[in-house]
XYZ file of C-alpha atoms in Angstrom:
233
model
C -205.434 58.582 23.087
C -204.675 62.259 22.750
C -205.578 64.699 25.506
C -205.889 68.353 24.600
C -204.527 70.496 27.413
C -206.312 73.827 27.687
C -205.393 74.928 31.191
C -203.086 73.596 33.907
C -202.402 74.748 37.476
C -199.319 76.325 38.996
C -197.315 73.105 39.003
C -197.506 69.739 37.302
C -195.184 66.757 37.676
C -195.462 63.671 35.491
C -192.497 61.566 36.573
C -193.911 58.094 36.047
C -196.534 58.502 33.353
C -196.372 56.820 29.968
C -196.419 60.030 27.976
C -195.433 60.047 24.332
C -196.518 63.574 23.460
C -198.303 66.596 24.846
C -200.538 68.774 22.682
C -201.281 72.321 23.803
C -204.482 73.731 22.298
C -204.748 77.215 20.887
C -206.795 78.210 23.923
C -204.143 76.932 26.319
C -203.399 79.291 29.158
C -201.883 79.113 32.625
C -201.593 82.288 34.616
C -199.565 80.838 37.451
C -197.581 77.999 35.885
C -194.144 77.997 37.498
C -192.979 74.370 37.611
C -193.427 71.876 34.786
C -191.565 68.590 35.261
C -191.764 66.136 32.360
C -188.760 63.788 32.519
C -189.934 61.218 29.995
C -186.774 59.208 30.500
C -188.222 57.972 33.833
C -190.926 55.925 32.133
C -190.684 52.174 32.631
C -186.924 51.902 32.948
C -184.607 50.446 35.555
C -181.800 52.595 36.985
C -178.739 52.388 34.778
C -175.181 52.218 36.081
C -173.144 55.137 34.780
C -169.418 55.768 34.786
C -169.620 59.371 35.848
C -166.050 60.247 34.968
C -166.457 59.024 31.394
C -169.713 60.920 31.051
C -168.137 64.147 32.287
C -165.358 63.812 29.719
C -167.975 63.381 26.993
C -169.657 66.647 28.004
C -166.952 68.674 26.332
C -167.834 72.339 26.704
C -171.484 71.675 27.583
C -172.833 73.704 30.497
C -175.564 71.223 31.474
C -175.257 67.879 33.271
C -178.442 65.798 33.146
C -178.399 62.220 34.439
C -181.789 61.073 35.708
C -182.777 57.691 37.125
C -179.179 56.480 37.239
C -176.702 54.879 39.637
C -173.109 56.080 39.693
C -169.868 54.135 39.899
C -167.911 57.233 40.925
C -168.037 59.800 43.698
C -170.195 62.819 42.904
C -167.285 65.021 43.964
C -165.712 64.667 40.509
C -168.527 66.798 39.097
C -166.671 69.756 40.597
C -163.998 69.219 37.931
C -166.364 70.695 35.317
C -166.324 74.395 36.280
C -168.371 75.604 33.285
C -171.563 73.908 34.500
C -174.559 76.194 34.915
C -177.189 73.466 35.308
C -177.244 70.116 37.118
C -180.127 67.631 36.954
C -179.666 64.466 39.006
C -183.219 63.286 39.666
C -184.096 59.886 41.121
C -180.494 58.788 41.452
C -180.662 57.485 45.064
C -178.237 60.228 46.159
C -177.787 60.430 49.933
C -175.247 63.243 50.216
C -173.923 66.090 48.102
C -170.141 66.601 48.398
C -168.704 69.879 49.672
C -166.612 70.085 46.492
C -169.680 71.175 44.547
C -169.138 74.586 46.080
C -166.467 75.144 43.423
C -169.172 75.220 40.728
C -169.840 78.902 41.177
C -171.569 79.384 37.799
C -174.536 77.161 38.660
C -177.944 78.691 37.964
C -180.156 75.617 38.324
C -179.917 72.497 40.486
C -182.581 69.780 40.317
C -182.291 66.904 42.799
C -185.825 65.530 42.815
C -186.539 62.129 44.306
C -183.275 61.387 46.066
C -182.496 60.573 49.721
C -181.090 63.906 50.850
C -181.587 65.014 54.452
C -179.303 68.042 54.264
C -177.102 70.075 51.936
C -173.404 70.881 52.343
C -172.323 74.260 53.698
C -170.648 74.963 50.346
C -174.086 75.704 48.832
C -173.599 79.212 50.169
C -171.090 79.676 47.325
C -173.838 79.512 44.685
C -174.295 83.247 44.345
C -175.785 82.903 40.825
C -178.222 80.081 41.664
C -181.773 80.889 40.507
C -183.625 77.558 40.692
C -183.270 74.882 43.385
C -185.560 71.827 43.156
C -185.374 69.552 46.208
C -188.786 67.899 46.112
C -189.301 64.266 47.131
C -186.349 64.190 49.532
C -186.622 63.410 53.287
C -185.671 66.954 54.305
C -187.028 67.904 57.734
C -185.851 71.503 57.683
C -184.691 74.098 55.204
C -180.897 73.841 54.861
C -179.036 76.744 56.458
C -176.552 76.648 53.595
C -179.019 78.314 51.209
C -179.457 81.285 53.514
C -178.937 84.619 51.806
C -178.501 83.308 48.262
C -179.021 86.568 46.365
C -180.501 85.318 43.066
C -182.589 82.305 44.106
C -186.053 82.734 42.555
C -187.663 79.287 42.695
C -187.367 76.860 45.619
C -189.180 73.531 45.474
C -189.607 71.589 48.733
C -192.670 69.533 47.843
C -193.182 66.018 49.212
C -190.543 66.402 51.913
C -190.825 66.039 55.700
C -190.701 69.769 56.245
C -192.779 71.142 59.128
C -191.978 74.807 58.408
C -190.713 76.281 61.663
C -190.030 79.917 62.480
C -186.351 79.233 61.797
C -187.270 77.932 58.335
C -189.193 81.129 57.637
C -186.192 83.227 58.680
C -184.032 81.392 56.147
C -186.637 81.906 53.421
C -186.963 85.571 54.323
C -183.211 85.967 53.788
C -183.591 85.145 50.080
C -184.139 88.584 48.515
C -185.054 87.363 45.007
C -187.303 84.443 45.987
C -190.592 84.450 44.064
C -191.957 80.893 44.027
C -192.021 78.501 46.996
C -193.408 74.977 46.543
C -194.517 73.362 49.828
C -197.174 71.088 48.352
C -197.834 67.509 49.459
C -195.941 67.820 52.750
C -197.789 65.598 55.230
C -195.723 66.988 58.129
C -196.897 70.539 57.459
C -199.798 70.989 59.878
C -199.170 74.435 61.384
C -198.160 77.829 60.046
C -195.465 79.664 62.072
C -196.311 83.044 63.571
C -193.658 84.867 61.523
C -195.053 83.721 58.153
C -195.801 87.361 57.270
C -192.057 87.809 56.673
C -192.667 86.087 53.325
C -195.049 88.746 52.033
C -192.575 89.570 49.245
C -193.204 86.246 47.477
C -195.314 85.960 44.337
C -196.639 82.448 44.911
C -196.672 79.648 47.500
C -197.876 76.180 46.487
C -199.711 74.466 49.358
C -201.681 71.688 47.689
C -202.404 68.446 49.559
C -201.069 69.480 52.953
C -202.687 68.726 56.310
C -203.389 72.310 57.263
C -206.755 72.722 58.955
C -209.115 75.561 58.109
C -207.812 77.817 60.900
C -204.218 77.448 59.708
C -205.253 78.196 56.140
C -207.064 81.324 57.267
C -203.931 82.370 59.143
C -201.703 82.182 56.090
C -204.256 83.940 53.861
C -204.543 86.753 56.395
C -200.771 87.070 56.803
C -199.996 87.020 53.072
C -202.858 88.839 51.318
C -200.800 89.773 48.250
C -199.241 86.338 47.702
C -200.897 83.874 45.336
C -201.594 80.789 47.444
C -202.279 77.560 45.572
C -204.410 75.408 47.878
């Protein structure tokens, strides 16, 4: 069956759907689309064991490393031996920690680590001065990592389906990101209250808040504090 897509919301993730194609109609439009995740390789497949070192050798001069739904025989630290990388996608790979050595990859512009088991990030993330997109959704993060504080070019930060409560300290870290435009906090069951200093994020373009447990008073608070920010509810 074919489904004609005419309009979609600000984010859509189709990790485990049996998609074979997507057809966008001539009337298709999305004013606020910022995150579109369609990793078709996740469909109906078991995690595959990968010799990471061999794969890195096969990259040659490629600037992108994409290994989704895999298990690795090697330490992730050897990825730091490929200095030309500008993009890393390691989604659903059961990763528990990111090695400090990644801090040597100073050309990185995008990091996607969806669906792993990360609770924190290494301090070396502060080296990613060119990083523009950081996707950390579906990890058991309880707070925003201090190591991303002050990243000058970060535009999109995805923290959906985490354990984030969003404290005042979290807001301070977010407010230190001068280029941040899009913040995804959707589907966080631990997010029940909005911190008093939320107005510090009035420079953002959009915050995704779908399927959280914010009551009506908390929603009114964030709308009042951020009148110019598009809030997806």
